[in-house]
Amino acid sequence: MRFLYFTLFIFTLQTLCFAQVNTTQWNPSYHFYPSGDPTGLYYFDGKYFNNWGSASSTDFINWEYTQQGINNFEGRKMLNDPTTTEKQRDSIRNNMVRLGGSGSIVIDHKNSSGLGKNGQPPLVSFWHNEIQPFRVQGIGLAYSTDSATTWHRYEKYPVVDINSREFRDPKVFWHEETEKWIMAIGWAEASKIMFFNSDNLIDWELMSEFGPWGATNGVWECVDLFPVAVDDESANTKWVLVISVQPFGGQYFIGDFDGRRFTMDSDYVKLYKKLYKKNKYTSEGEVIFDFEHGIDDWQMSGDAFVQSPSTISLYRQGAIMGIEGKYFINSFHNEMNSTGRILSPEFVVTKDYLNFKIGGGYAPGKECVNLIIKDQIVRTETGRNSNNLQWASWNVTEFKGETARIEIVDDMVNGYGCIYADHFILSDEEAKTNDLKESLWIDYGPDFYAVRAWNNYAPQEKRNIWTAWMSSWRYTGEEPVGRVQTLPREVKLKTFPEGIRLIQQPVEEIKSLRTNHYYSDSSIINNTKQVSSFKPERNVYELIVEFENIDANEFGINVCVGNNQKTVIGYNTLAENVYVDRRESGNDEFSAIFPKINYGPLKNRDNRFKFHLFIDNCSIEVFANDGETTLTSKIYPDPSSLGIEFFSSEGSTKLVSANLYELKDIDLHKDF
């Protein structure tokens, strides 16, 4: 999908130790796996295709590899085999389909590109790749005239280029009203979406730009755009514009698209203006270092910081977001192959908090910002595997009146990772540290990213269906199972008192995997109740639970219980939010960032709640109140942690019903 994100390459001692664990115990049973970004999703000749045509399905659930997919898997195995000769490797590479980064495929039925032959419409793919030596990203075109078995790169490359290192993941589709091909692309460093059109899929013209709106504290990529009927009324259709914000998740906008420009509805313009005021935050207090006038008075060792302070990304570096002012500290020098540290002039601690912005790699003690008093490190902070600078805060009340220094360190000698820092402020208040800015998020879990809808559908199909990559750039290179797609979901628009909102539901076809059914009668829940007979044989099941007459501060479900482990799905009635707590969910040694609670807003509309859960060895997908709020999260419980509990705290809750369906495996995983 992208090459600049360094999370994939950070190998810590924790990771090396965790590699001894048998990770196959968490392999998915009914999710599409292995896979990265959902890419090249299309319908052709009676089947739906995934990942550039490497797998096909008639129902979005039961997949089988195409010959192209089989060739790719066998080719990768041989490339990883040390006994494979160089001549064999060359032949394998030539036969493998390697288009480049993520993108989309269209069927050129009218052969507007002129790339079809013998009356057969070509499949035309659009993807991004690097243009050396500066790693500028351009959009390439390839075509197939044999149902995606083989691909031919078009002679002109790139077909679209704006001279940016953050320009990728094109969405291309046919716009019937204007009779034009449309291309929408995220321009990450500007937090914008660019729209192009074409008559022939080869020559493209820039029409308009959209943004920045909503969450702009991360890199914008993986755009999607399609029309959806509101409340299932075909006469009232809106366009849904989606953009993933690295590394947080995906946000959406609702409006109209006339073939040239996306215009957000006035209600959403007002909403996002309000959210902008909430999201805009700068710590108040005494600024001690903002780097707007250099670091000549700082002591420097090594060469990691010789290009600091920076105003923009360095040579071959991706976009950096969240900078305060114009300059910031950046240790990317020499493409992360340098080490060093800088030490600030002395200052006196005069307030209760020292607030600052930090970004970069998660490497405690190696890539970090330290507070030094009397030659001792008394506070330290590292990055969060993100190119976004976020607020951090130290309580320094105990050091008031002391003389201190700031030390910024990059000691990653293996050549991967860097550290960013900016805007050190002594303040009376702790800085706001919530990195998930207020926006209309598609999913409030940590592991829902790069969502893409199928580009076209069977003639009788009226649904919009998409899927996402189930992982996070913050730990995907370290977690045991990182290449999973979410369940395909039907996307709808529904009118609520606060306005039209996007909802998601698992596709109906998932019911085809149901086997054994367990049912729990109605009961009143006080404290925690375990249902001993309500226990699946594996953590591979679907669970539908309904509550009502809630007289509790919190209530919900514990799943994957056992061995001092549990994953909590709960609702807080005071805050009106649903959450997934994976702090005790199982193995999490691979990343200190992993154990956390994730919250999503959910109104208490009628004192009745429905939780629809899908557990699949290493993951949980939560659809609350028929998909009004969803949370997707990876978990790594022991296979024997199979217990299920219902809980209610500080009051009682009525369990109306609970239905559990064990789900069978799909055949996709048996071949490889």
XYZ file of C-alpha atoms in Angstrom:
672
model
C 0.000 0.000 0.000
C 2.711 2.419 0.925
C 6.442 2.269 1.525
C 7.353 5.139 3.813
C 5.742 3.905 6.956
C 8.448 2.458 9.133
C 6.332 0.360 11.487
C 6.888 -2.730 9.373
C 10.634 -2.549 9.866
C 11.053 -1.957 13.579
C 12.342 -5.184 15.117
C 12.606 -4.928 18.891
C 13.800 -7.517 21.376
C 10.161 -8.049 22.309
C 9.350 -8.969 18.722
C 12.254 -11.388 18.471
C 11.163 -13.136 21.669
C 7.511 -13.275 20.598
C 8.487 -14.884 17.291
C 8.929 -18.159 19.225
C 5.160 -18.372 19.799
C 3.106 -20.565 17.459
C 1.166 -17.880 15.604
C -0.817 -20.273 13.387
C -3.187 -20.909 16.326
C -4.685 -17.477 15.592
C -5.073 -17.843 11.828
C -8.592 -16.817 10.740
C -11.143 -19.478 9.876
C -13.773 -17.543 7.906
C -12.129 -14.199 7.050
C -10.332 -13.541 3.770
C -6.697 -14.272 4.576
C -3.838 -13.727 3.845
C -4.303 -10.274 2.346
C -3.133 -6.685 2.640
C -5.299 -3.790 1.542
C -8.478 -4.828 -0.253
C -7.547 -3.782 -3.765
C -8.751 -4.311 -7.306
C -12.290 -5.301 -6.207
C -14.636 -5.899 -9.140
C -17.379 -8.111 -10.593
C -16.903 -9.902 -13.908
C -18.449 -12.868 -15.691
C -20.617 -13.974 -12.761
C -18.033 -13.673 -9.997
C -16.692 -11.140 -7.512
C -12.917 -10.728 -7.426
C -10.515 -9.639 -4.717
C -6.889 -8.461 -4.785
C -6.313 -7.878 -8.495
C -8.240 -11.019 -9.446
C -6.268 -13.424 -7.235
C -9.449 -14.869 -5.642
C -13.090 -15.129 -6.698
C -16.445 -15.648 -5.011
C -20.135 -15.728 -5.856
C -21.272 -14.675 -2.367
C -18.492 -12.478 -0.832
C -17.842 -15.149 1.834
C -16.707 -18.402 0.223
C -13.577 -17.636 -1.808
C -11.354 -19.702 -4.043
C -8.035 -18.800 -5.565
C -7.858 -18.159 -9.268
C -4.975 -19.536 -11.283
C -3.330 -16.147 -10.920
C -3.634 -16.362 -7.141
C -2.234 -19.889 -7.096
C 0.701 -18.826 -9.264
C 1.426 -15.896 -6.961
C 1.394 -18.026 -3.818
C 3.549 -20.744 -5.338
C 5.876 -18.095 -6.726
C 6.339 -16.458 -3.323
C 7.102 -19.841 -1.748
C 9.790 -20.507 -4.319
C 11.254 -17.018 -3.987
C 11.604 -17.656 -0.250
C 13.267 -21.025 -0.867
C 17.078 -20.635 -0.705
C 17.518 -23.556 -3.135
C 15.733 -21.683 -5.958
C 18.232 -20.708 -8.663
C 18.571 -17.166 -9.989
C 17.288 -18.294 -13.395
C 14.204 -19.796 -11.749
C 13.698 -16.595 -9.742
C 13.684 -14.480 -12.900
C 11.092 -16.754 -14.487
C 8.903 -16.671 -11.355
C 9.005 -12.883 -11.160
C 7.991 -12.585 -14.803
C 4.973 -14.850 -14.266
C 3.744 -13.286 -11.031
C 1.175 -10.490 -11.156
C 2.815 -7.525 -9.435
C 0.995 -4.371 -10.419
C 2.232 -2.091 -7.640
C 0.425 -0.376 -4.774
C -3.297 -0.519 -4.124
C -5.889 0.763 -6.563
C -8.889 -0.292 -8.599
C -9.997 -2.275 -11.651
C -12.679 -1.293 -14.158
C -14.217 -3.198 -17.082
C -13.969 -1.083 -20.216
C -17.116 -2.460 -21.872
C -17.049 0.052 -24.749
C -13.295 -0.338 -25.258
C -12.831 3.422 -24.858
C -9.160 2.769 -24.122
C -8.604 0.814 -27.320
C -6.869 -1.887 -25.260
C -9.415 -4.650 -25.879
C -9.097 -7.228 -28.625
C -11.270 -9.735 -30.465
C -14.387 -7.987 -29.207
C -13.502 -8.689 -25.569
C -13.589 -5.711 -23.177
C -10.295 -5.200 -21.338
C -9.949 -5.146 -17.593
C -8.046 -1.963 -16.791
C -6.240 -1.529 -13.484
C -4.893 1.610 -11.861
C -2.237 1.463 -9.157
C 0.548 3.615 -7.744
C 4.252 3.034 -7.617
C 7.482 4.904 -6.987
C 9.280 7.055 -9.501
C 12.948 7.109 -8.599
C 15.165 8.600 -7.320
C 12.924 10.736 -5.099
C 10.158 8.182 -4.485
C 7.557 10.389 -6.107
C 4.336 8.401 -6.456
C 2.702 8.145 -9.866
C -0.379 6.339 -11.131
C 0.194 3.476 -13.517
C -2.146 1.595 -15.849
C -2.184 -2.090 -16.743
C -4.703 -4.104 -18.711
C -5.780 -7.698 -19.149
C -7.597 -9.326 -22.049
C -7.802 -12.803 -20.489
C -9.913 -12.255 -17.357
C -7.001 -11.042 -15.196
C -4.861 -14.132 -15.792
C -2.074 -11.988 -17.221
C -1.522 -8.246 -17.141
C 0.312 -5.892 -19.481
C 1.636 -2.582 -18.259
C 0.694 0.291 -20.519
C 3.638 1.870 -22.319
C 3.034 5.291 -20.800
C 3.984 5.525 -17.131
C 2.756 7.295 -15.155
C -0.611 8.269 -16.596
C -1.136 10.719 -13.696
C 1.637 12.460 -11.748
C 1.524 15.578 -9.537
C 5.149 15.291 -8.349
C 4.194 14.228 -4.814
C 5.509 11.466 -2.577
C 2.048 11.121 -1.003
C -0.298 10.525 -3.963
C -1.778 7.053 -4.169
C -4.553 4.446 -4.099
C -6.664 5.630 -7.065
C -10.384 4.890 -7.200
C -11.618 4.805 -10.824
C -15.241 4.374 -11.949
C -17.621 5.224 -14.798
C -19.920 8.218 -14.232
C -23.045 7.621 -16.291
C -24.468 11.158 -16.229
C -21.361 12.823 -17.708
C -20.244 9.730 -19.659
C -16.741 10.094 -18.274
C -14.312 7.973 -16.341
C -13.628 9.449 -12.899
C -10.452 9.044 -10.845
C -10.379 10.078 -7.166
C -7.031 10.092 -5.342
C -5.877 11.120 -1.894
C -3.239 13.842 -1.841
C -1.942 13.015 1.598
C 0.400 15.875 2.442
C -2.360 18.432 1.722
C -5.242 16.483 3.342
C -7.128 16.729 0.065
C -8.864 14.494 -2.442
C -8.267 15.215 -6.126
C -10.765 14.403 -8.899
C -9.757 13.739 -12.515
C -11.811 12.692 -15.546
C -11.034 10.971 -18.832
C -12.660 9.825 -22.060
C -10.265 6.947 -22.661
C -8.751 5.898 -19.293
C -5.339 7.057 -20.516
C -5.442 10.865 -20.698
C -6.618 12.507 -17.473
C -7.683 16.068 -16.621
C -7.813 17.572 -13.122
C -11.327 18.807 -12.359
C -11.464 19.754 -8.672
C -10.206 19.184 -5.141
C -11.984 18.474 -1.863
C -10.701 19.218 1.633
C -9.227 19.562 4.108
C -12.099 18.609 6.413
C -12.440 16.536 9.578
C -9.406 14.652 10.832
C -6.315 16.136 9.201
C -3.817 14.848 11.750
C -2.879 11.837 9.649
C -2.008 10.923 6.081
C -5.022 10.804 3.708
C -5.119 7.747 1.430
C -7.354 4.963 0.055
C -10.232 7.109 -1.185
C -13.604 5.702 -2.218
C -16.731 7.348 -3.626
C -20.128 5.904 -4.521
C -23.876 6.724 -4.322
C -26.116 5.265 -1.592
C -29.901 5.511 -1.169
C -31.017 7.175 2.065
C -33.343 4.974 4.153
C -33.522 2.551 1.203
C -35.432 5.125 -0.842
C -33.991 5.164 -4.354
C -35.454 8.622 -5.033
C -33.221 10.083 -2.314
C -29.602 9.247 -3.068
C -26.461 10.750 -1.596
C -22.803 10.243 -2.435
C -20.523 8.857 0.253
C -16.899 10.009 0.099
C -14.469 7.979 2.197
C -10.830 8.605 3.067
C -8.525 6.605 5.336
C -6.458 8.660 7.763
C -3.196 6.914 8.581
C -2.777 5.442 11.134
C -6.169 6.000 12.779
C -9.000 4.695 10.560
C -11.450 5.951 7.943
C -13.702 8.994 7.953
C -16.623 9.751 5.653
C -18.457 12.732 4.153
C -21.982 12.888 2.710
C -22.979 15.091 -0.212
C -23.390 15.148 -3.982
C -21.088 14.493 -6.922
C -21.912 16.008 -10.321
C -19.121 14.357 -12.255
C -16.698 17.202 -11.608
C -16.908 18.174 -7.955
C -17.953 16.643 -4.649
C -20.061 19.082 -2.620
C -20.697 18.268 1.015
C -24.269 18.789 2.263
C -24.724 22.024 4.197
C -25.578 20.128 7.407
C -22.202 18.400 7.253
C -20.352 21.612 6.471
C -21.789 23.032 9.712
C -20.980 19.826 11.587
C -17.370 19.701 10.431
C -16.856 23.378 11.212
C -17.932 22.635 14.783
C -15.640 19.621 14.912
C -12.757 21.728 13.605
C -13.111 24.071 16.583
C -13.094 21.081 18.944
C -10.124 19.475 17.210
C -8.049 22.658 17.051
C -5.909 22.642 20.164
C -2.645 24.223 21.287
C -1.347 23.922 24.817
C -1.270 27.249 26.626
C 1.648 28.376 28.767
C 5.300 29.390 28.565
C 6.899 28.212 25.324
C 10.475 27.182 26.072
C 11.444 25.542 22.745
C 9.519 25.880 19.484
C 12.463 25.547 17.046
C 11.340 28.520 14.974
C 14.858 29.979 15.280
C 16.980 26.854 15.012
C 18.889 24.783 17.584
C 22.268 26.518 17.504
C 22.277 26.688 21.308
C 21.608 22.925 21.670
C 24.461 20.437 22.083
C 24.582 17.833 19.305
C 26.279 14.445 18.984
C 26.048 12.094 16.015
C 24.421 13.180 12.759
C 20.741 12.126 13.090
C 19.684 15.728 13.735
C 21.946 17.643 11.357
C 18.926 18.607 9.215
C 16.877 19.731 12.214
C 14.825 21.717 12.616
C 12.954 20.792 9.447
C 10.159 22.678 7.746
C 9.041 19.811 5.514
C 9.678 16.119 4.994
C 13.292 15.256 4.241
C 14.667 13.500 1.169
C 12.551 10.412 0.381
C 10.454 10.868 3.539
C 6.664 10.738 3.673
C 4.378 13.507 4.865
C 4.664 14.651 8.489
C 1.443 15.863 10.115
C 0.632 17.756 13.302
C 3.446 20.292 13.295
C 3.058 23.401 15.465
C 4.377 26.501 13.734
C 6.804 25.997 10.857
C 9.785 24.040 12.210
C 10.122 20.747 14.090
C 12.799 18.253 15.124
C 13.244 15.409 12.629
C 15.850 12.607 12.789
C 15.094 11.085 9.355
C 18.471 12.364 8.046
C 20.271 9.891 5.762
C 17.023 7.936 5.325
C 16.956 6.832 8.991
C 20.510 5.450 8.803
C 21.994 7.975 11.245
C 22.012 8.060 15.029
C 22.579 10.847 17.491
C 21.113 13.078 20.172
C 20.609 16.732 20.978
C 20.630 18.364 24.425
C 18.812 21.611 25.147
C 20.020 24.638 27.089
C 19.053 24.680 30.747
C 15.656 25.995 31.845
C 13.839 26.217 35.175
C 10.683 24.175 35.786
C 8.109 26.802 36.777
C 4.746 25.051 36.215
C 3.023 21.736 36.942
C 3.183 20.282 33.419
C 5.653 20.082 30.577
C 3.687 19.589 27.351
C 5.162 18.862 23.923
C 4.419 17.177 20.609
C 6.067 13.902 19.667
C 5.891 11.463 16.758
C 7.909 8.727 15.106
C 8.801 5.198 16.067
C 7.822 3.356 19.209
C 11.225 2.430 20.651
C 11.546 3.266 24.368
C 15.075 4.340 25.251
C 16.083 4.269 21.592
C 13.846 6.865 19.959
C 12.652 9.149 22.705
C 12.407 12.524 24.382
C 13.885 12.701 27.896
C 13.666 15.192 30.729
C 17.027 15.434 32.511
C 17.455 16.870 36.002
C 20.760 16.620 37.896
C 22.141 14.439 35.104
C 19.341 11.872 35.603
C 16.512 10.958 33.215
C 13.387 11.603 35.283
C 10.774 11.433 32.491
C 10.817 9.817 29.058
C 8.426 9.456 26.118
C 8.647 7.633 22.802
C 6.658 7.834 19.566
C 3.582 5.814 18.650
C 4.663 4.441 15.284
C 3.054 7.376 13.530
C 4.118 10.183 11.211
C 1.708 12.396 13.124
C 2.985 14.540 16.004
C 0.679 14.232 19.010
C 0.581 16.012 22.334
C 2.335 14.394 25.281
C 2.381 15.649 28.833
C 4.582 15.174 31.904
C 3.487 16.076 35.425
C 6.576 17.878 36.747
C 5.121 19.363 39.926
C 7.755 17.653 42.059
C 10.529 19.369 40.088
C 9.279 22.952 40.325
C 12.208 25.287 40.867
C 14.712 22.729 39.521
C 17.010 23.335 36.550
C 16.324 20.903 33.703
C 17.235 19.999 30.134
C 15.482 18.257 27.251
C 17.300 15.426 25.469
C 16.041 14.085 22.115
C 17.491 10.718 21.122
C 17.662 8.497 18.045
C 19.820 5.449 18.778
C 18.185 2.973 16.388
C 21.416 1.540 15.025
C 19.667 -0.909 12.681
C 18.747 2.002 10.427
C 14.968 1.992 10.859
C 12.738 4.475 12.623
C 13.063 8.128 13.579
C 11.816 10.612 16.173
C 9.948 13.911 15.795
C 9.436 16.590 18.462
C 8.031 20.108 18.621
C 6.659 22.896 20.797
C 7.803 22.359 24.402
C 5.569 24.343 26.792
C 5.504 24.746 30.566
C 1.815 24.824 31.465
C -0.634 24.789 34.358
C -2.720 22.132 32.582
C -2.089 18.704 31.107
C -2.184 18.649 27.294
C -5.016 16.928 25.478
C -3.618 13.680 24.147
C -6.540 12.055 22.280
C -5.223 11.299 18.791
C -8.601 10.203 17.356
C -9.909 13.620 16.355
C -13.646 14.194 16.355
C -15.044 13.261 12.975
C -17.561 10.923 11.353
C -15.484 7.767 11.614
C -16.511 4.624 9.774
C -15.321 2.308 12.532
C -14.111 3.170 16.038
C -11.878 0.155 16.549
C -8.104 0.270 16.045
C -8.021 -2.321 13.247
C -10.195 -1.069 10.418
C -8.266 0.604 7.614
C -8.012 1.068 3.837
C -11.702 0.295 3.311
C -12.752 -0.293 -0.311
C -16.071 -1.093 -1.966
C -16.503 -3.388 -4.938
C -16.293 -1.298 -8.074
C -19.249 -2.937 -9.820
C -21.843 -5.601 -9.078
C -24.050 -8.269 -10.592
C -27.060 -6.803 -12.472
C -29.528 -7.845 -9.758
C -27.346 -6.646 -6.868
C -28.604 -3.420 -5.250
C -26.282 -3.293 -2.243
C -23.029 -1.380 -1.739
C -20.516 -3.734 -0.163
C -17.024 -3.063 1.123
C -14.254 -4.623 3.163
C -11.199 -3.291 4.976
C -7.719 -4.289 6.086
C -7.934 -5.571 9.663
C -4.781 -4.248 11.284
C -3.000 -1.038 12.255
C 0.146 0.550 10.905
C 1.229 0.985 14.516
C 1.986 -2.715 15.036
C 1.231 -4.671 11.867
C 4.887 -5.614 11.391
C 5.003 -7.041 14.885
C 1.626 -8.696 15.536
C 1.253 -12.460 14.985
C -1.412 -12.284 12.227
C -1.430 -9.038 10.301
C -2.854 -9.731 6.839
C -6.597 -10.164 7.363
C -9.600 -8.544 5.695
C -12.746 -7.701 7.632
C -16.039 -9.335 6.845
C -17.655 -7.764 3.787
C -20.219 -5.239 4.990
C -23.309 -3.724 3.447
C -23.149 0.076 3.561
C -26.331 2.082 4.126
C -27.401 5.626 4.956
C -29.993 6.076 7.676
C -31.741 9.169 9.001
C -31.373 9.817 12.733
C -32.516 12.854 14.763
C -29.009 14.290 14.422
C -28.935 13.751 10.647
C -28.097 11.163 8.000
C -25.405 8.752 9.133
C -23.616 5.776 7.654
C -24.413 2.347 9.068
C -22.846 -1.031 8.311
C -24.085 -4.575 8.610
C -22.390 -7.892 7.843
C -23.541 -9.290 4.518
C -26.432 -11.742 4.783
C -24.330 -14.444 3.132
C -22.350 -14.957 6.357
C -25.342 -16.974 7.607
C -24.338 -19.733 5.184
C -21.466 -20.593 7.560
C -23.685 -21.173 10.605
C -23.625 -24.645 12.183
C -24.441 -25.354 15.854
C -26.883 -22.949 17.505
C -26.987 -22.127 21.234
C -29.672 -20.020 22.876
C -29.881 -18.333 26.283
C -33.208 -17.470 27.898
C -34.130 -14.059 29.231
C -32.736 -13.146 32.651
C -31.798 -10.236 34.892
C -28.072 -9.555 35.067
C -26.485 -8.271 38.268
C -22.698 -8.211 38.514
C -21.207 -10.946 36.263
C -23.036 -14.040 35.040
C -21.308 -16.924 33.323
C -23.370 -19.302 31.193
C -21.570 -22.642 31.408
C -23.674 -24.265 28.688
C -23.098 -21.299 26.412
C -19.578 -22.210 25.365
C -18.378 -22.718 21.782
C -15.807 -25.339 20.834
C -13.571 -22.694 19.229
C -13.306 -18.928 19.166
C -14.937 -19.067 15.764
C -18.526 -17.929 16.134
C -21.233 -15.307 15.762
C -22.992 -13.946 18.852
C -26.167 -11.811 18.908
C -27.149 -10.391 22.293
C -29.989 -8.014 23.157
C -30.412 -6.029 26.385
C -33.214 -3.776 27.626
C -34.538 -2.010 30.758
C -31.061 -0.915 31.625
C -30.605 0.403 35.150
C -26.823 0.222 35.284
C -23.857 2.463 34.630
C -22.220 -0.203 32.454
C -23.256 -3.518 30.989
C -22.098 -5.874 28.286
C -20.375 -9.118 27.364
C -17.039 -10.732 28.139
C -15.809 -13.102 25.430
C -12.761 -15.349 25.082
C -12.770 -15.756 28.874
C -10.255 -18.049 30.583
C -6.619 -18.264 31.635
C -6.927 -14.805 33.234
C -7.993 -13.431 29.850
C -11.092 -11.726 28.540
C -12.172 -9.226 25.911
C -14.855 -6.839 27.132
C -17.604 -5.397 24.920
C -19.511 -2.882 26.978
C -21.764 0.149 27.007
C -21.400 3.149 29.310
C -24.815 4.682 29.873
C -23.510 7.985 31.233
C -21.036 8.653 28.425
C -23.287 7.010 25.807
C -20.478 5.062 24.230
C -19.799 1.467 23.325
C -16.309 0.095 23.834
C -13.976 -2.843 23.328
C -11.441 -3.399 26.100
C -8.595 -5.681 25.026
C -6.200 -4.929 27.893
C -6.558 -8.519 29.134
C -7.456 -10.118 25.809
C -4.449 -12.440 25.614
C -1.031 -12.216 24.047
C 0.047 -8.622 23.546
C 3.805 -8.792 24.262
C 4.598 -7.824 20.687
C 3.575 -4.189 21.244
C 3.059 -1.964 24.282
C 0.654 0.078 22.122
C -1.715 -2.865 21.630
C -3.476 -3.223 25.031
C -6.063 -0.451 25.243
C -9.765 0.457 25.329
C -11.416 1.856 22.198
C -14.656 3.828 22.388
C -17.337 4.719 19.863
C -20.379 6.998 20.317
C -23.771 5.287 20.549
C -26.961 7.081 21.568
C -29.340 5.491 24.049
C -32.432 5.939 21.889
C -34.954 3.553 23.523
C -33.146 1.825 26.418
C -32.647 -1.273 24.279
C -29.327 -2.429 22.819
C -28.236 -5.095 20.396
C -24.669 -6.347 20.074
C -23.836 -8.421 17.005
C -20.355 -9.919 17.371
C -18.080 -11.967 15.128
C -15.106 -13.699 16.737
C -12.545 -15.455 14.548
C -9.479 -16.625 16.512
C -7.553 -13.336 16.228
C -10.304 -10.781 15.763
C -13.596 -9.388 16.946
C -15.996 -7.260 14.900
C -18.734 -5.468 16.836
C -21.919 -4.191 15.157
C -23.880 -2.242 17.778
C -27.570 -1.455 17.258
C -27.717 -2.840 13.718
C -24.450 -1.233 12.694
C -25.043 2.286 13.952
C -21.598 2.026 15.579
C -18.956 -0.556 14.720
C -15.644 -1.440 16.359
C -13.091 -3.782 14.810
C -10.266 -5.104 16.927
C -7.553 -7.756 16.762
C -7.160 -10.008 19.816
C -4.897 -12.968 20.594
C -6.542 -15.147 23.283
C -5.409 -18.644 24.136
C -7.416 -21.161 22.067
C -8.731 -22.612 25.333
C -10.110 -19.232 26.510
C -13.661 -19.964 25.372
C -15.860 -18.593 28.146
C -18.687 -16.084 27.648
C -20.061 -13.865 30.414
C -22.701 -11.165 30.716
C -22.155 -8.328 33.158
C -23.940 -5.343 34.648
C -22.270 -2.929 37.076
C -23.828 -0.444 39.493
C -27.320 -1.611 38.643
C -29.193 -4.342 36.801
C -29.807 -5.062 33.143
C -32.277 -7.398 31.472
C -30.789 -9.888 29.047
C -33.569 -10.285 26.479
C -31.924 -12.967 24.354
C -28.578 -14.376 23.330
C -27.977 -16.471 20.227
C -24.647 -18.078 19.428
C -23.859 -19.708 16.084
C -20.659 -21.628 15.550
C -19.276 -20.916 12.099
C -17.539 -23.320 9.773
C -14.274 -22.631 7.998
C -14.140 -21.393 4.434
C -12.163 -23.469 1.957
C -9.793 -20.636 1.045
C -7.385 -21.483 3.876
C -7.069 -25.190 3.123
C -4.925 -24.842 0.039
C -2.153 -22.626 1.400
